[in-house]
């Protein structure tokens, strides 16, 4: 069994195994080589009667799992919207696990709460949000969207004289939710969990941006409490809703305005790209991810709410055995969870290393690499770029749907670059998302070369 009390050998082995994996980041084949069932066979399907030595367990785990890992850290991995991990973020994440703090209460775990509170203040500043806004560290933008929608729901109901926290939703005024036609699927999940249903769909323009005239009409159709969910960063086009105008129209109608900016909110950190999120600070709540653009490891989402009283009223837990502070909110007052890891600490560490200029450079690097991929791919035989490339997303077609899918498949099986097959506006597309800190001009050129080879292979 080895010595269970000795961390040294186990952590040394974990470091060796982690480095073995990370060494393959740049050049290793991207897609997994085996499926789930094959990995289970390797891991051993039966719970052993007697356990094994910890170092042995880690070795077997890594040997069995690695062939089934997707190299999402590759600078030429452009699937979905997926960040890598800056070394400082990964290091801080390991410390978070070693410290193993239950990050619910200021008084109980002041060390990690301090780092998280600073990270929260820095984020508010970097993302151009109002100074009074508060941040909660959640698992991802899905839950951050949930936080924003729940706060919005409770606040507009409160203004209508209904206390959802005490009386629930049944019997109260109906809350209207308005969402853009090209919202992210997580908005639907969050809305359903929040008891708001699927919402009224508002039409969008050719880049997927919510149309302000359509929003105005949709709001005028009904009355009573309303929540409007805007989007900063469309996963296909990278486009941003006209945030300033749409928020103004929504506020005129008394609605709460939430912005899903999972990767797009980061445009605010760059003086060059900030115009994309103009007016974002006029919204009431925001969702973003640190595990995408900022390149911290999973899981790290950020919920920001401009009305702290509403946030605490909606999410705080009160229990006699919790020592909670009276005057100042605890971390648990800002998120749906009580017990959780100090997931804001890697954000602190990454921002401390990059600084304001470094975050700006990172976001611009991603946007520049996306433009370079778009320019390179556009020049290939039969290729067409379907979106206006102004941020980190590129949607390519290679002729008819069948050929586009075949190019995507050839690219994936080349192992050297990967993009997501998707459908946008009724056409098959290959979607390139640039979200990884290692993706620079050189790597963008290598992606284009890989696409060129895939196109040649398809013919
Ligand atoms: C990724 C994404 C989400 C969901 O975020 P998770 O971190 O996966 O929960 C929501 N909205 C947009 C626009 C996204 O790109």
Short mmCIF file of C-alpha atoms and ligand atoms in Angstrom, two decimals:
data_model
loop_
_atom_site.label_atom_id
_atom_site.label_comp_id
_atom_site.label_asym_id
_atom_site.label_seq_id
_atom_site.Cartn_x
_atom_site.Cartn_y
_atom_site.Cartn_z
CA UNK A 1 0.00 0.00 0.00
CA UNK A 2 2.95 2.36 0.45
CA UNK A 3 2.89 5.11 3.03
CA UNK A 4 -0.42 6.90 2.74
CA UNK A 5 0.70 9.73 4.95
CA UNK A 6 3.60 10.79 2.79
CA UNK A 7 2.64 13.36 0.13
CA UNK A 8 6.12 13.64 -1.38
CA UNK A 9 6.39 10.59 -3.64
CA UNK A 10 2.79 10.90 -4.81
CA UNK A 11 3.08 14.57 -5.74
CA UNK A 12 6.51 14.01 -7.34
CA UNK A 13 4.94 11.37 -9.54
CA UNK A 14 2.01 13.66 -10.37
CA UNK A 15 4.50 16.33 -11.50
CA UNK A 16 6.38 13.85 -13.71
CA UNK A 17 3.13 12.65 -15.29
CA UNK A 18 1.81 16.19 -15.76
CA UNK A 19 5.03 17.27 -17.46
CA UNK A 20 4.94 14.22 -19.71
CA UNK A 21 1.48 15.28 -20.87
CA UNK A 22 2.27 18.99 -21.15
CA UNK A 23 5.47 18.31 -23.13
CA UNK A 24 3.25 17.00 -25.93
CA UNK A 25 1.10 20.10 -26.08
CA UNK A 26 2.63 21.71 -29.14
CA UNK A 27 3.42 18.75 -31.34
CA UNK A 28 1.30 15.82 -30.15
CA UNK A 29 -1.67 14.55 -32.14
CA UNK A 30 -4.74 16.50 -31.11
CA UNK A 31 -7.70 14.09 -31.15
CA UNK A 32 -7.99 11.19 -28.68
CA UNK A 33 -6.91 7.80 -30.01
CA UNK A 34 -9.35 5.63 -28.05
CA UNK A 35 -12.93 5.79 -26.80
CA UNK A 36 -14.44 5.72 -23.32
CA UNK A 37 -14.93 1.94 -23.21
CA UNK A 38 -11.32 1.29 -24.19
CA UNK A 39 -10.12 3.59 -21.42
CA UNK A 40 -12.34 1.77 -18.89
CA UNK A 41 -10.79 -1.52 -19.93
CA UNK A 42 -7.35 -0.09 -19.27
CA UNK A 43 -8.33 1.48 -15.97
CA UNK A 44 -9.84 -1.77 -14.70
CA UNK A 45 -13.59 -1.96 -14.34
CA UNK A 46 -13.89 -3.62 -10.95
CA UNK A 47 -13.48 -1.94 -7.61
CA UNK A 48 -10.48 -3.75 -6.16
CA UNK A 49 -10.91 -5.57 -2.86
CA UNK A 50 -7.52 -4.29 -1.78
CA UNK A 51 -6.11 -1.02 -3.01
CA UNK A 52 -2.73 -0.29 -4.56
CA UNK A 53 0.17 2.03 -3.90
CA UNK A 54 -0.68 5.70 -4.66
CA UNK A 55 2.21 6.16 -7.11
CA UNK A 56 1.14 2.99 -8.90
CA UNK A 57 -2.45 4.26 -9.07
CA UNK A 58 -1.39 7.58 -10.59
CA UNK A 59 0.82 5.86 -13.18
CA UNK A 60 -1.92 3.49 -14.22
CA UNK A 61 -4.40 6.36 -14.32
CA UNK A 62 -2.21 8.49 -16.58
CA UNK A 63 -1.23 5.57 -18.83
CA UNK A 64 -4.86 4.57 -19.29
CA UNK A 65 -6.35 8.04 -19.64
CA UNK A 66 -3.78 9.84 -21.80
CA UNK A 67 -4.64 8.06 -25.08
CA UNK A 68 -8.21 9.21 -24.46
CA UNK A 69 -7.31 12.87 -23.87
CA UNK A 70 -8.08 15.59 -26.39
CA UNK A 71 -5.09 17.93 -26.69
CA UNK A 72 -7.22 20.98 -25.93
CA UNK A 73 -4.06 22.86 -24.91
CA UNK A 74 -2.68 22.69 -28.43
CA UNK A 75 -2.24 26.11 -30.07
CA UNK A 76 -3.97 24.63 -33.13
CA UNK A 77 -6.97 23.32 -31.23
CA UNK A 78 -9.83 25.59 -32.35
CA UNK A 79 -12.80 23.48 -31.33
CA UNK A 80 -15.81 24.96 -29.50
CA UNK A 81 -14.55 27.87 -27.37
CA UNK A 82 -11.81 26.38 -25.23
CA UNK A 83 -8.85 27.99 -23.54
CA UNK A 84 -5.57 26.41 -22.51
CA UNK A 85 -3.80 27.04 -19.23
CA UNK A 86 -1.07 29.57 -18.59
CA UNK A 87 1.65 27.92 -16.45
CA UNK A 88 1.08 30.41 -13.62
CA UNK A 89 -2.63 29.56 -13.63
CA UNK A 90 -1.96 25.83 -13.52
CA UNK A 91 0.56 26.32 -10.70
CA UNK A 92 -1.91 28.39 -8.71
CA UNK A 93 -4.59 25.79 -9.36
CA UNK A 94 -2.36 23.09 -7.88
CA UNK A 95 -1.85 25.26 -4.80
CA UNK A 96 -5.62 25.69 -4.51
CA UNK A 97 -5.94 21.90 -4.36
CA UNK A 98 -3.10 21.59 -1.87
CA UNK A 99 -4.55 24.30 0.38
CA UNK A 100 -8.00 22.74 -0.06
CA UNK A 101 -9.90 25.66 1.43
CA UNK A 102 -13.67 25.58 1.65
CA UNK A 103 -14.07 29.06 0.21
CA UNK A 104 -17.41 30.13 1.63
CA UNK A 105 -16.66 32.59 4.43
CA UNK A 106 -14.20 35.47 4.88
CA UNK A 107 -13.57 34.78 8.53
CA UNK A 108 -12.84 31.11 8.02
CA UNK A 109 -10.47 31.19 5.02
CA UNK A 110 -9.13 34.76 4.83
CA UNK A 111 -6.09 33.81 2.73
CA UNK A 112 -7.86 32.64 -0.38
CA UNK A 113 -10.77 35.04 0.08
CA UNK A 114 -8.30 37.95 -0.06
CA UNK A 115 -6.85 36.72 -3.37
CA UNK A 116 -10.35 36.14 -4.78
CA UNK A 117 -11.63 39.55 -3.68
CA UNK A 118 -8.67 41.26 -5.34
CA UNK A 119 -9.17 39.18 -8.48
CA UNK A 120 -12.83 40.24 -8.46
CA UNK A 121 -11.97 43.94 -8.14
CA UNK A 122 -9.34 43.67 -10.88
CA UNK A 123 -11.83 41.93 -13.18
CA UNK A 124 -14.46 44.64 -12.66
CA UNK A 125 -11.81 47.19 -13.64
CA UNK A 126 -10.40 45.24 -16.63
CA UNK A 127 -13.80 44.32 -18.04
CA UNK A 128 -15.05 47.89 -17.75
CA UNK A 129 -17.88 47.05 -15.35
CA UNK A 130 -19.27 49.54 -12.81
CA UNK A 131 -17.14 50.00 -9.69
CA UNK A 132 -19.90 48.84 -7.34
CA UNK A 133 -20.41 45.49 -9.09
CA UNK A 134 -19.55 42.28 -7.24
CA UNK A 135 -18.07 39.08 -8.56
CA UNK A 136 -18.83 35.47 -7.71
CA UNK A 137 -16.56 32.65 -8.89
CA UNK A 138 -18.66 29.84 -10.32
CA UNK A 139 -17.97 26.75 -12.43
CA UNK A 140 -18.52 28.42 -15.78
CA UNK A 141 -20.59 30.86 -17.80
CA UNK A 142 -23.60 28.54 -17.65
CA UNK A 143 -23.87 29.03 -13.90
CA UNK A 144 -22.85 32.68 -14.25
CA UNK A 145 -25.80 33.09 -16.63
CA UNK A 146 -27.98 31.39 -14.03
CA UNK A 147 -26.81 33.84 -11.36
CA UNK A 148 -27.61 36.83 -13.58
CA UNK A 149 -31.03 35.52 -14.60
CA UNK A 150 -32.01 34.60 -11.03
CA UNK A 151 -30.98 38.05 -9.76
CA UNK A 152 -32.86 39.70 -12.60
CA UNK A 153 -35.94 37.56 -12.02
CA UNK A 154 -36.01 38.32 -8.28
CA UNK A 155 -35.38 42.03 -8.73
CA UNK A 156 -38.05 42.68 -11.37
CA UNK A 157 -40.51 40.65 -9.30
CA UNK A 158 -39.62 42.62 -6.17
CA UNK A 159 -40.32 45.83 -8.07
CA UNK A 160 -43.71 44.38 -8.97
CA UNK A 161 -44.40 43.73 -5.31
CA UNK A 162 -43.64 40.00 -5.33
CA UNK A 163 -41.02 38.33 -3.15
CA UNK A 164 -39.88 35.23 -5.03
CA UNK A 165 -37.43 34.32 -2.28
CA UNK A 166 -40.30 33.80 0.19
CA UNK A 167 -43.22 32.95 -2.04
CA UNK A 168 -41.63 31.20 -5.01
CA UNK A 169 -42.73 31.87 -8.58
CA UNK A 170 -46.15 30.22 -8.71
CA UNK A 171 -48.95 32.74 -8.23
CA UNK A 172 -46.70 35.73 -8.86
CA UNK A 173 -46.58 37.96 -11.93
CA UNK A 174 -45.15 36.20 -14.99
CA UNK A 175 -41.57 37.30 -15.78
CA UNK A 176 -40.94 37.77 -19.48
CA UNK A 177 -37.53 36.67 -20.69
CA UNK A 178 -36.27 38.06 -24.01
CA UNK A 179 -33.34 36.35 -25.70
CA UNK A 180 -31.61 36.74 -29.05
CA UNK A 181 -32.22 34.16 -31.79
CA UNK A 182 -28.51 33.18 -31.66
CA UNK A 183 -28.06 32.99 -27.89
CA UNK A 184 -25.76 30.30 -26.52
CA UNK A 185 -27.50 27.08 -25.45
CA UNK A 186 -26.41 27.65 -21.86
CA UNK A 187 -28.76 30.64 -21.67
CA UNK A 188 -31.65 28.26 -22.28
CA UNK A 189 -30.43 25.89 -19.56
CA UNK A 190 -30.00 28.75 -17.12
CA UNK A 191 -33.40 30.23 -17.98
CA UNK A 192 -35.14 26.89 -17.49
CA UNK A 193 -33.40 26.37 -14.13
CA UNK A 194 -34.45 29.89 -13.15
CA UNK A 195 -38.08 29.01 -13.89
CA UNK A 196 -38.27 31.48 -16.76
CA UNK A 197 -38.89 28.95 -19.51
CA UNK A 198 -37.46 29.25 -22.99
CA UNK A 199 -38.20 32.96 -23.38
CA UNK A 200 -39.38 35.12 -26.27
CA UNK A 201 -36.92 35.02 -29.15
CA UNK A 202 -35.81 38.38 -30.57
CA UNK A 203 -34.62 38.47 -34.18
CA UNK A 204 -31.02 39.16 -35.09
CA UNK A 205 -29.05 40.56 -38.01
CA UNK A 206 -26.87 38.57 -40.44
CA UNK A 207 -24.05 38.33 -37.87
CA UNK A 208 -26.36 37.16 -35.10
CA UNK A 209 -26.56 40.54 -33.32
CA UNK A 210 -29.88 41.28 -31.62
CA UNK A 211 -31.88 43.85 -33.59
CA UNK A 212 -32.80 46.79 -31.41
CA UNK A 213 -36.03 47.46 -33.34
CA UNK A 214 -37.06 43.84 -32.83
CA UNK A 215 -36.27 44.11 -29.12
CA UNK A 216 -38.33 47.27 -28.83
CA UNK A 217 -41.28 45.54 -30.53
CA UNK A 218 -40.96 42.42 -28.41
CA UNK A 219 -40.94 44.48 -25.22
CA UNK A 220 -43.96 46.47 -26.37
CA UNK A 221 -45.92 43.25 -27.01
CA UNK A 222 -46.44 42.59 -23.34
CA UNK A 223 -46.18 44.21 -19.98
CA UNK A 224 -44.98 43.41 -16.51
CA UNK A 225 -41.58 42.36 -15.23
CA UNK A 226 -39.00 41.49 -17.87
CA UNK A 227 -35.43 40.25 -18.15
CA UNK A 228 -33.45 40.84 -21.35
CA UNK A 229 -30.45 38.63 -22.07
CA UNK A 230 -27.89 40.15 -24.44
CA UNK A 231 -24.79 38.56 -25.90
CA UNK A 232 -21.21 39.78 -26.12
CA UNK A 233 -19.52 37.35 -28.50
CA UNK A 234 -21.55 35.08 -30.79
CA UNK A 235 -19.91 31.65 -30.98
CA UNK A 236 -20.19 31.54 -34.78
CA UNK A 237 -19.45 35.10 -35.83
CA UNK A 238 -17.84 36.56 -32.72
CA UNK A 239 -20.29 39.47 -33.12
CA UNK A 240 -21.54 41.58 -30.24
CA UNK A 241 -25.11 42.71 -29.65
CA UNK A 242 -25.46 46.53 -29.77
CA UNK A 243 -25.14 46.57 -25.99
CA UNK A 244 -25.56 50.29 -25.28
CA UNK A 245 -28.67 50.72 -27.42
CA UNK A 246 -30.28 47.41 -26.49
CA UNK A 247 -29.69 47.96 -22.77
CA UNK A 248 -31.18 51.46 -23.01
CA UNK A 249 -34.31 50.14 -24.74
CA UNK A 250 -34.63 47.33 -22.18
CA UNK A 251 -34.20 49.70 -19.24
CA UNK A 252 -36.80 52.06 -20.64
CA UNK A 253 -39.22 49.14 -20.38
CA UNK A 254 -38.11 48.50 -16.79
CA UNK A 255 -36.29 45.27 -17.66
CA UNK A 256 -33.19 43.81 -16.02
CA UNK A 257 -30.36 43.45 -18.52
CA UNK A 258 -28.03 40.46 -18.38
CA UNK A 259 -25.07 40.01 -20.74
CA UNK A 260 -23.68 36.59 -21.68
CA UNK A 261 -20.08 37.49 -22.44
CA UNK A 262 -18.44 34.12 -21.87
CA UNK A 263 -15.48 35.00 -24.10
CA UNK A 264 -16.54 38.36 -25.55
CA UNK A 265 -16.47 40.40 -22.36
CA UNK A 266 -12.66 40.25 -22.53
CA UNK A 267 -12.67 42.62 -25.51
CA UNK A 268 -13.00 45.36 -22.89
CA UNK A 269 -9.44 44.65 -21.71
CA UNK A 270 -8.01 45.83 -25.05
CA UNK A 271 -8.07 49.53 -25.95
CA UNK A 272 -8.22 48.43 -29.61
CA UNK A 273 -11.22 46.12 -29.18
CA UNK A 274 -13.06 47.87 -26.38
CA UNK A 275 -15.46 49.52 -28.83
CA UNK A 276 -17.06 46.09 -29.36
CA UNK A 277 -18.49 46.16 -25.83
CA UNK A 278 -19.39 49.82 -25.72
CA UNK A 279 -22.12 50.37 -23.16
CA UNK A 280 -21.59 47.00 -21.49
CA UNK A 281 -21.36 48.74 -18.11
CA UNK A 282 -24.97 49.87 -18.40
CA UNK A 283 -26.23 46.29 -18.00
CA UNK A 284 -27.23 44.87 -14.61
CA UNK A 285 -25.40 41.55 -14.63
CA UNK A 286 -22.73 39.79 -16.66
CA UNK A 287 -21.43 36.27 -17.19
CA UNK A 288 -17.96 35.42 -18.39
CA UNK A 289 -15.38 32.66 -18.23
CA UNK A 290 -11.80 32.72 -17.05
CA UNK A 291 -11.27 29.20 -18.44
CA UNK A 292 -11.69 30.48 -21.98
CA UNK A 293 -9.96 33.76 -22.86
CA UNK A 294 -7.89 34.17 -19.70
CA UNK A 295 -6.54 30.62 -20.02
CA UNK A 296 -6.90 29.37 -16.48
CA UNK A 297 -7.70 25.67 -16.03
CA UNK A 298 -11.28 24.46 -15.60
CA UNK A 299 -13.48 25.22 -13.86
CA UNK A 300 -13.62 28.95 -13.59
CA UNK A 301 -16.57 31.11 -14.51
CA UNK A 302 -17.35 34.62 -13.33
CA UNK A 303 -20.75 36.06 -12.41
CA UNK A 304 -20.81 39.83 -11.93
CA UNK A 305 -23.81 41.72 -10.66
CA UNK A 306 -24.14 45.49 -10.52
CA UNK A 307 -26.59 45.47 -7.60
CA UNK A 308 -24.91 43.70 -4.68
CA UNK A 309 -28.05 43.89 -2.47
CA UNK A 310 -29.96 41.96 -5.12
CA UNK A 311 -27.16 39.43 -5.47
CA UNK A 312 -27.01 38.78 -1.74
CA UNK A 313 -30.80 38.74 -1.39
CA UNK A 314 -31.04 36.12 -4.13
CA UNK A 315 -28.11 33.86 -3.30
CA UNK A 316 -26.99 34.24 0.31
CA UNK A 317 -27.37 31.26 2.63
CA UNK A 318 -28.22 31.90 6.24
CA UNK A 319 -27.69 29.27 8.85
CA UNK A 320 -27.09 29.49 12.57
CA UNK A 321 -23.85 27.50 12.36
CA UNK A 322 -22.30 29.78 9.71
CA UNK A 323 -20.39 32.65 11.28
CA UNK A 324 -21.07 35.01 8.30
CA UNK A 325 -19.91 38.62 8.51
CA UNK A 326 -22.57 41.20 9.16
CA UNK A 327 -21.32 44.19 7.19
CA UNK A 328 -19.53 42.65 4.28
CA UNK A 329 -20.66 39.88 2.00
CA UNK A 330 -19.06 36.47 2.10
CA UNK A 331 -18.09 34.53 -1.02
CA UNK A 332 -21.04 32.21 -0.40
CA UNK A 333 -23.42 35.19 -0.65
CA UNK A 334 -22.51 35.61 -4.33
CA UNK A 335 -22.72 32.09 -5.76
CA UNK A 336 -25.21 29.22 -5.69
CA UNK A 337 -22.75 26.95 -3.84
CA UNK A 338 -21.66 26.88 -0.23
CA UNK A 339 -18.61 24.59 -0.30
CA UNK A 340 -16.33 25.16 -3.26
CA UNK A 341 -12.67 25.33 -4.20
CA UNK A 342 -10.92 28.72 -4.27
CA UNK A 343 -11.26 28.88 -8.03
CA UNK A 344 -10.68 32.62 -8.09
CA UNK A 345 -7.06 32.18 -6.96
CA UNK A 346 -5.75 31.13 -10.41
CA UNK A 347 -7.46 34.24 -11.77
CA UNK A 348 -5.57 36.36 -9.25
CA UNK A 349 -2.28 34.68 -10.19
CA UNK A 350 -2.83 35.04 -13.94
CA UNK A 351 -3.81 38.69 -13.69
CA UNK A 352 -0.84 39.33 -11.38
CA UNK A 353 1.53 37.84 -13.93
CA UNK A 354 0.01 39.40 -17.06
CA UNK A 355 -0.89 42.78 -15.67
CA UNK A 356 -3.28 45.09 -17.50
CA UNK A 357 -1.01 45.24 -20.56
CA UNK A 358 -0.55 41.49 -20.66
CA UNK A 359 -4.29 40.79 -20.68
CA UNK A 360 -4.76 43.35 -23.44
CA UNK A 361 -1.94 41.73 -25.46
CA UNK A 362 -3.46 38.29 -24.93
CA UNK A 363 -6.90 39.31 -26.20
CA UNK A 364 -5.41 41.15 -29.20
CA UNK A 365 -3.16 38.19 -29.98
CA UNK A 366 -6.21 35.90 -30.13
CA UNK A 367 -8.14 38.31 -32.36
CA UNK A 368 -5.11 38.80 -34.64
CA UNK A 369 -4.59 35.05 -34.96
CA UNK A 370 -8.28 34.65 -35.88
CA UNK A 371 -7.89 37.26 -38.65
CA UNK A 372 -4.78 35.50 -39.89
CA UNK A 373 -6.60 32.15 -40.01
CA UNK A 374 -9.53 33.78 -41.84
CA UNK A 375 -7.20 35.39 -44.40
CA UNK A 376 -5.26 32.18 -44.96
CA UNK A 377 -8.33 29.96 -45.27
CA UNK A 378 -10.16 32.42 -47.54
CA UNK A 379 -7.40 31.99 -50.12
CA UNK A 380 -7.83 28.20 -50.34
CA UNK A 381 -9.66 26.64 -53.32
CA UNK A 382 -13.44 26.68 -52.83
CA UNK A 383 -13.20 28.28 -49.39
CA UNK A 384 -15.32 31.12 -48.14
CA UNK A 385 -15.41 32.92 -44.78
CA UNK A 386 -19.04 33.41 -43.79
CA UNK A 387 -18.70 35.82 -40.88
CA UNK A 388 -17.29 39.31 -40.47
CA UNK A 389 -14.14 38.48 -38.53
CA UNK A 390 -13.73 41.15 -35.87
CA UNK A 391 -12.91 39.07 -32.82
CA UNK A 392 -11.83 35.47 -32.18
CA UNK A 393 -14.29 33.40 -34.23
CA UNK A 394 -14.04 32.29 -37.86
CA UNK A 395 -16.75 30.37 -39.77
CA UNK A 396 -15.56 28.77 -43.00
CA UNK A 397 -17.36 26.93 -45.75
CA UNK A 398 -15.58 24.86 -48.39
CA UNK A 399 -18.38 24.68 -50.95
CA UNK A 400 -21.39 22.46 -50.37
CA UNK A 401 -22.16 20.99 -46.95
CA UNK A 402 -20.70 17.63 -47.83
CA UNK A 403 -17.34 19.08 -48.87
CA UNK A 404 -17.23 21.33 -45.79
CA UNK A 405 -17.81 18.33 -43.54
CA UNK A 406 -15.21 16.31 -45.44
CA UNK A 407 -12.59 19.05 -44.98
CA UNK A 408 -13.40 19.14 -41.24
CA UNK A 409 -13.01 15.38 -41.02
CA UNK A 410 -9.72 15.43 -42.97
CA UNK A 411 -8.40 18.19 -40.72
CA UNK A 412 -9.32 16.27 -37.60
CA UNK A 413 -7.74 13.06 -38.82
CA UNK A 414 -4.55 14.89 -39.76
CA UNK A 415 -4.13 15.33 -36.00
CA UNK A 416 -2.36 18.66 -36.42
CA UNK A 417 -5.25 21.12 -36.10
CA UNK A 418 -8.89 20.88 -35.14
CA UNK A 419 -11.98 23.02 -35.69
CA UNK A 420 -15.63 22.37 -34.83
CA UNK A 421 -18.11 21.24 -37.45
CA UNK A 422 -21.30 23.25 -37.00
CA UNK A 423 -24.30 24.63 -38.86
CA UNK A 424 -24.83 28.37 -39.20
CA UNK A 425 -27.68 30.00 -41.08
CA UNK A 426 -28.59 26.69 -42.64
CA UNK A 427 -25.13 25.87 -43.96
CA UNK A 428 -22.51 23.45 -42.74
CA UNK A 429 -19.49 25.37 -41.48
CA UNK A 430 -16.14 24.64 -39.96
CA UNK A 431 -15.77 26.94 -36.98
CA UNK A 432 -12.35 28.07 -35.76
CA UNK A 433 -12.27 29.58 -32.31
CA UNK A 434 -9.02 31.18 -31.20
CA UNK A 435 -8.92 31.04 -27.42
CA UNK A 436 -5.52 29.63 -26.53
CA UNK A 437 -2.66 31.74 -25.19
CA UNK A 438 -0.18 29.81 -27.36
CA UNK A 439 -1.97 30.62 -30.62
CA UNK A 440 0.13 33.35 -32.24
CA UNK A 441 0.87 34.29 -35.86
CA UNK A 442 3.21 31.32 -36.29
CA UNK A 443 0.67 28.81 -35.00
CA UNK A 444 -2.12 30.45 -37.02
CA UNK A 445 -0.01 29.88 -40.14
CA UNK A 446 0.45 26.23 -39.16
CA UNK A 447 -3.33 25.90 -38.78
CA UNK A 448 -3.79 27.37 -42.26
CA UNK A 449 -1.20 24.93 -43.65
CA UNK A 450 -3.09 22.03 -42.03
CA UNK A 451 -6.39 23.24 -43.52
CA UNK A 452 -4.69 23.60 -46.90
CA UNK A 453 -3.51 19.98 -46.71
CA UNK A 454 -7.03 18.87 -45.70
CA UNK A 455 -8.55 20.72 -48.64
CA UNK A 456 -6.02 19.10 -50.99
CA UNK A 457 -6.80 15.67 -49.54
CA UNK A 458 -10.53 16.15 -50.14
CA UNK A 459 -9.87 17.45 -53.64
C1 LIG B 1 -18.90 28.67 -23.48
C2 LIG B 1 -20.05 29.60 -23.50
C3 LIG B 1 -21.04 29.54 -22.52
C4 LIG B 1 -21.08 28.47 -21.47
O1 LIG B 1 -19.97 28.54 -20.66
P1 LIG B 1 -19.45 27.31 -19.78
O2 LIG B 1 -18.22 27.86 -19.18
O3 LIG B 1 -19.23 26.18 -20.74
O4 LIG B 1 -20.51 27.00 -18.78
C5 LIG B 1 -22.03 30.51 -22.55
N1 LIG B 1 -22.07 31.45 -23.50
C6 LIG B 1 -21.13 31.51 -24.48
C7 LIG B 1 -21.23 32.61 -25.49
C8 LIG B 1 -20.09 30.59 -24.50
O5 LIG B 1 -19.16 30.67 -25.45
#
